[in-house]
mmCIF file of C-alpha atoms in Angstrom:
data_model
loop_
_atom_site.group_PDB
_atom_site.id
_atom_site.type_symbol
_atom_site.label_atom_id
_atom_site.label_comp_id
_atom_site.label_asym_id
_atom_site.label_seq_id
_atom_site.Cartn_x
_atom_site.Cartn_y
_atom_site.Cartn_z
ATOM 1 C CA MET A 1 39.176 -20.908 0.644
ATOM 2 C CA LEU A 2 37.797 -17.477 1.493
ATOM 3 C CA THR A 3 40.133 -14.610 0.813
ATOM 4 C CA SER A 4 39.862 -11.178 2.330
ATOM 5 C CA ARG A 5 38.503 -9.930 -0.989
ATOM 6 C CA ASN A 6 35.795 -12.660 -1.116
ATOM 7 C CA SER A 7 34.822 -11.989 2.511
ATOM 8 C CA ARG A 8 34.422 -8.307 1.747
ATOM 9 C CA ARG A 9 32.299 -9.109 -1.322
ATOM 10 C CA ILE A 10 30.039 -11.412 0.731
ATOM 11 C CA GLY A 11 29.685 -8.688 3.367
ATOM 12 C CA ILE A 12 28.658 -6.155 0.745
ATOM 13 C CA TYR A 13 26.027 -8.544 -0.634
ATOM 14 C CA ALA A 14 24.671 -9.174 2.874
ATOM 15 C CA VAL A 15 24.409 -5.448 3.639
ATOM 16 C CA THR A 16 22.700 -4.851 0.288
ATOM 17 C CA ALA A 17 20.189 -7.643 0.956
ATOM 18 C CA VAL A 18 19.372 -6.320 4.435
ATOM 19 C CA ALA A 19 18.953 -2.780 3.093
ATOM 20 C CA GLY A 20 16.650 -4.045 0.340
ATOM 21 C CA PHE A 21 14.533 -5.925 2.871
ATOM 22 C CA ALA A 22 14.297 -2.837 5.083
ATOM 23 C CA LEU A 23 13.167 -0.712 2.133
ATOM 24 C CA ALA A 24 10.543 -3.287 1.165
ATOM 25 C CA ALA A 25 9.199 -3.366 4.718
ATOM 26 C CA THR A 26 8.647 0.403 4.702
ATOM 27 C CA GLY A 27 5.902 -0.010 2.093
ATOM 28 C CA CYS A 28 3.385 -1.065 4.750
ATOM 29 C CA ASP A 29 0.222 0.995 4.980
ATOM 30 C CA SER A 30 0.227 2.301 8.539
ATOM 31 C CA GLY A 31 -3.541 2.164 8.744
ATOM 32 C CA SER A 32 -3.946 5.906 8.967
ATOM 33 C CA GLY A 33 -6.711 5.705 6.402
ATOM 34 C CA SER A 34 -5.067 8.433 4.376
ATOM 35 C CA GLY A 35 -6.204 6.929 1.086
ATOM 36 C CA SER A 36 -2.828 6.047 -0.353
ATOM 37 C CA THR A 37 -2.399 5.502 -4.062
ATOM 38 C CA PRO A 38 -2.744 1.823 -5.043
ATOM 39 C CA LYS A 39 0.624 0.206 -5.523
ATOM 40 C CA THR A 40 -0.360 -2.588 -7.907
ATOM 41 C CA PRO A 41 -2.248 -1.567 -11.030
ATOM 42 C CA THR A 42 -1.417 -4.570 -13.239
ATOM 43 C CA THR A 43 -4.265 -7.075 -13.486
ATOM 44 C CA SER A 44 -5.381 -10.024 -15.520
ATOM 45 C CA SER A 45 -8.307 -12.392 -15.642
ATOM 46 C CA SER A 46 -7.751 -16.103 -15.587
ATOM 47 C CA SER A 47 -8.590 -18.015 -18.722
ATOM 48 C CA SER A 48 -11.318 -20.600 -18.396
ATOM 49 C CA SER A 49 -9.633 -22.746 -21.042
ATOM 50 C CA SER A 50 -6.365 -23.126 -19.104
ATOM 51 C CA SER A 51 -5.460 -26.512 -17.754
ATOM 52 C CA SER A 52 -6.346 -26.914 -14.103
ATOM 53 C CA SER A 53 -3.206 -28.982 -13.539
ATOM 54 C CA SER A 54 -1.023 -25.928 -14.189
ATOM 55 C CA SER A 55 -1.766 -24.439 -10.787
ATOM 56 C CA SER A 56 -1.616 -25.526 -7.191
ATOM 57 C CA THR A 57 -3.738 -22.540 -6.139
ATOM 58 C CA ASP A 58 -7.304 -23.760 -5.805
ATOM 59 C CA LEU A 59 -10.366 -21.807 -4.731
ATOM 60 C CA SER A 60 -13.405 -23.532 -3.313
ATOM 61 C CA THR A 61 -16.211 -22.741 -0.921
ATOM 62 C CA ALA A 62 -16.900 -23.880 2.611
ATOM 63 C CA LYS A 63 -19.570 -23.240 5.207
ATOM 64 C CA VAL A 64 -17.935 -21.579 8.216
ATOM 65 C CA ASP A 65 -19.671 -21.229 11.591
ATOM 66 C CA LYS A 66 -20.976 -17.706 12.294
ATOM 67 C CA VAL A 67 -19.791 -16.466 8.868
ATOM 68 C CA GLY A 68 -21.638 -18.484 6.246
ATOM 69 C CA THR A 69 -20.409 -19.773 2.892
ATOM 70 C CA VAL A 70 -17.028 -18.281 2.052
ATOM 71 C CA VAL A 71 -14.115 -18.851 -0.306
ATOM 72 C CA THR A 72 -11.189 -20.980 0.878
ATOM 73 C CA ASN A 73 -7.777 -21.848 -0.538
ATOM 74 C CA ALA A 74 -6.524 -25.333 -1.457
ATOM 75 C CA LYS A 75 -5.746 -26.054 2.208
ATOM 76 C CA GLY A 76 -9.224 -25.011 3.359
ATOM 77 C CA PHE A 77 -8.156 -21.698 4.921
ATOM 78 C CA VAL A 78 -10.619 -18.816 4.656
ATOM 79 C CA LEU A 79 -9.732 -16.087 2.153
ATOM 80 C CA TYR A 80 -10.360 -12.457 3.051
ATOM 81 C CA ARG A 81 -10.764 -9.139 1.261
ATOM 82 C CA PHE A 82 -9.555 -5.763 2.557
ATOM 83 C CA ASP A 83 -11.700 -2.616 2.390
ATOM 84 C CA LYS A 84 -8.615 -0.429 1.798
ATOM 85 C CA ASP A 85 -7.857 -2.314 -1.433
ATOM 86 C CA THR A 86 -9.674 -1.481 -4.655
ATOM 87 C CA ALA A 87 -11.499 -3.764 -7.064
ATOM 88 C CA LYS A 88 -11.800 -1.398 -10.039
ATOM 89 C CA PRO A 89 -8.993 -1.374 -10.893
ATOM 90 C CA PRO A 90 -7.760 -4.225 -8.694
ATOM 91 C CA ALA A 91 -5.019 -3.020 -6.351
ATOM 92 C CA SER A 92 -3.515 -4.321 -3.116
ATOM 93 C CA ASN A 93 -2.676 -1.804 -0.403
ATOM 94 C CA CYS A 94 -1.514 -4.389 2.155
ATOM 95 C CA THR A 95 2.294 -4.596 2.187
ATOM 96 C CA GLY A 96 5.100 -4.986 4.738
ATOM 97 C CA ASP A 97 3.822 -5.758 8.259
ATOM 98 C CA CYS A 98 0.269 -5.870 6.933
ATOM 99 C CA ALA A 99 1.175 -8.601 4.426
ATOM 100 C CA ALA A 100 2.974 -10.549 7.165
ATOM 101 C CA LEU A 101 -0.263 -10.724 9.196
ATOM 102 C CA TRP A 102 -2.481 -10.990 6.112
ATOM 103 C CA PRO A 103 -0.460 -13.078 3.610
ATOM 104 C CA PRO A 104 -1.588 -12.585 0.008
ATOM 105 C CA ALA A 105 -3.183 -15.539 -1.772
ATOM 106 C CA VAL A 106 -0.478 -15.947 -4.396
ATOM 107 C CA ALA A 107 -1.243 -17.400 -7.825
ATOM 108 C CA THR A 108 1.308 -20.097 -8.569
ATOM 109 C CA GLY A 109 0.159 -21.105 -12.035
ATOM 110 C CA SER A 110 -1.463 -19.686 -15.110
ATOM 111 C CA SER A 111 -4.983 -20.441 -13.909
ATOM 112 C CA ALA A 112 -6.591 -21.260 -10.582
ATOM 113 C CA THR A 113 -8.863 -24.263 -10.365
ATOM 114 C CA VAL A 114 -12.180 -23.394 -8.787
ATOM 115 C CA GLN A 115 -15.119 -25.205 -7.247
ATOM 116 C CA GLY A 116 -18.242 -23.306 -6.209
ATOM 117 C CA VAL A 117 -16.793 -20.034 -7.523
ATOM 118 C CA ASP A 118 -17.531 -18.498 -10.939
ATOM 119 C CA LYS A 119 -14.193 -18.761 -12.765
ATOM 120 C CA SER A 120 -14.935 -15.552 -14.696
ATOM 121 C CA LEU A 121 -14.688 -13.653 -11.379
ATOM 122 C CA VAL A 122 -11.177 -14.965 -10.644
ATOM 123 C CA GLY A 123 -8.132 -12.986 -11.743
ATOM 124 C CA THR A 124 -4.783 -11.722 -10.516
ATOM 125 C CA VAL A 125 -3.134 -8.445 -9.628
ATOM 126 C CA THR A 126 0.614 -7.862 -9.725
ATOM 127 C CA ARG A 127 1.889 -6.739 -6.318
ATOM 128 C CA ALA A 128 4.654 -4.176 -5.827
ATOM 129 C CA ASP A 129 7.117 -7.052 -5.276
ATOM 130 C CA GLY A 130 6.166 -8.635 -8.613
ATOM 131 C CA THR A 131 4.162 -11.573 -7.256
ATOM 132 C CA LYS A 132 0.736 -12.349 -8.696
ATOM 133 C CA GLN A 133 -2.054 -12.216 -6.124
ATOM 134 C CA LEU A 134 -5.409 -13.878 -6.709
ATOM 135 C CA THR A 135 -8.445 -11.631 -6.981
ATOM 136 C CA LEU A 136 -12.153 -12.375 -6.789
ATOM 137 C CA ALA A 137 -14.484 -9.874 -8.494
ATOM 138 C CA GLY A 138 -11.414 -7.621 -8.584
ATOM 139 C CA TRP A 139 -10.731 -7.792 -4.827
ATOM 140 C CA PRO A 140 -7.262 -9.086 -3.852
ATOM 141 C CA LEU A 141 -7.477 -12.147 -1.579
ATOM 142 C CA TYR A 142 -5.552 -12.887 1.624
ATOM 143 C CA THR A 143 -5.297 -15.472 4.377
ATOM 144 C CA TYR A 144 -5.022 -14.468 8.050
ATOM 145 C CA ALA A 145 -1.973 -15.545 10.055
ATOM 146 C CA LYS A 146 -4.084 -16.053 13.197
ATOM 147 C CA ASP A 147 -6.312 -18.651 11.521
ATOM 148 C CA ASP A 148 -4.624 -21.815 12.809
ATOM 149 C CA ARG A 149 -6.848 -24.376 11.108
ATOM 150 C CA PRO A 150 -8.953 -24.685 7.975
ATOM 151 C CA ARG A 151 -12.409 -23.091 8.171
ATOM 152 C CA GLU A 152 -11.458 -20.721 10.985
ATOM 153 C CA ALA A 153 -12.458 -17.110 10.379
ATOM 154 C CA HIS A 154 -10.752 -15.181 13.178
ATOM 155 C CA GLY A 155 -10.073 -12.396 10.669
ATOM 156 C CA GLN A 156 -13.751 -11.711 9.994
ATOM 157 C CA GLY A 157 -14.456 -8.053 10.764
ATOM 158 C CA VAL A 158 -10.974 -7.258 12.133
ATOM 159 C CA GLY A 159 -10.551 -3.495 12.336
ATOM 160 C CA GLY A 160 -13.836 -3.090 10.488
ATOM 161 C CA THR A 161 -11.875 -3.524 7.226
ATOM 162 C CA TRP A 162 -11.224 -7.273 6.810
ATOM 163 C CA PHE A 163 -13.970 -9.659 5.737
ATOM 164 C CA ALA A 164 -14.156 -13.234 4.531
ATOM 165 C CA ALA A 165 -14.898 -13.283 0.805
ATOM 166 C CA THR A 166 -18.131 -14.828 -0.416
ATOM 167 C CA PRO A 167 -18.192 -16.834 -3.680
ATOM 168 C CA THR A 168 -19.202 -13.640 -5.539
ATOM 169 C CA GLY A 169 -16.377 -11.578 -4.009
ATOM 170 C CA ALA A 170 -18.688 -9.723 -1.627
ATOM 171 C CA LYS A 171 -18.005 -9.307 2.094
ATOM 172 C CA ALA A 172 -19.356 -12.010 4.393
ATOM 173 C CA GLN A 173 -21.689 -10.197 6.783
ATOM 174 C CA ASP A 174 -22.412 -12.762 9.498
ATOM 175 C CA GLY A 175 -20.623 -12.869 12.853
ATOM 176 C CA GLY A 176 -17.037 -11.786 13.245
ATOM 177 C CA ASP A 177 -15.381 -9.426 15.683
ATOM 178 C CA SER A 178 -15.758 -5.969 14.178
ATOM 179 C CA SER A 179 -14.643 -4.381 17.439
ATOM 180 C CA SER A 180 -11.288 -6.138 17.380
ATOM 181 C CA SER A 181 -8.392 -3.810 17.935
ATOM 182 C CA GLY A 182 -5.673 -6.434 17.791
ATOM 183 C CA GLY A 183 -3.551 -4.257 15.541
ATOM 184 C CA GLY A 184 -4.382 -6.216 12.430
ATOM 185 C CA GLY A 185 -6.879 -3.838 10.843
ATOM 186 C CA TYR A 186 -4.322 -1.819 8.884
#
């Protein structure tokens, strides 16, 4: 049975949770290009001797129309890199609303299994919220919320800052909509 005291305590927890969420959402880079300080300096490289069964995060390659051979996640969705991030040292500058549209490729185990990608190029970076994000050649990796199916690359060239990642971590240069102003360039 809820007492007045328990109801008040639950209300306080709810207000605290909402306030925490609001503060976390304010960390989004507004896309002003002001060169903000990277928010995630902690990095690590994956160990090639780790068991591949310890992770459900797999990286492989796929040929995508108008883009070429790119890196995909375990579900076949194209992985992207963001020009406003840094590779040396690896740092993600996509948070808040940006991360909602460009969800980070989160490492769920101690080592990602790879196919068609040099495992020595795969690592992680610790995001501001404490999650481990996969990196390729130091570049943090993301999916794109507007890619509805595997092997779609609607994020290629968005805002002139988002590009599908090649197996070496470089930007895919073929095709894409570099003139897109759909608000997702950040």
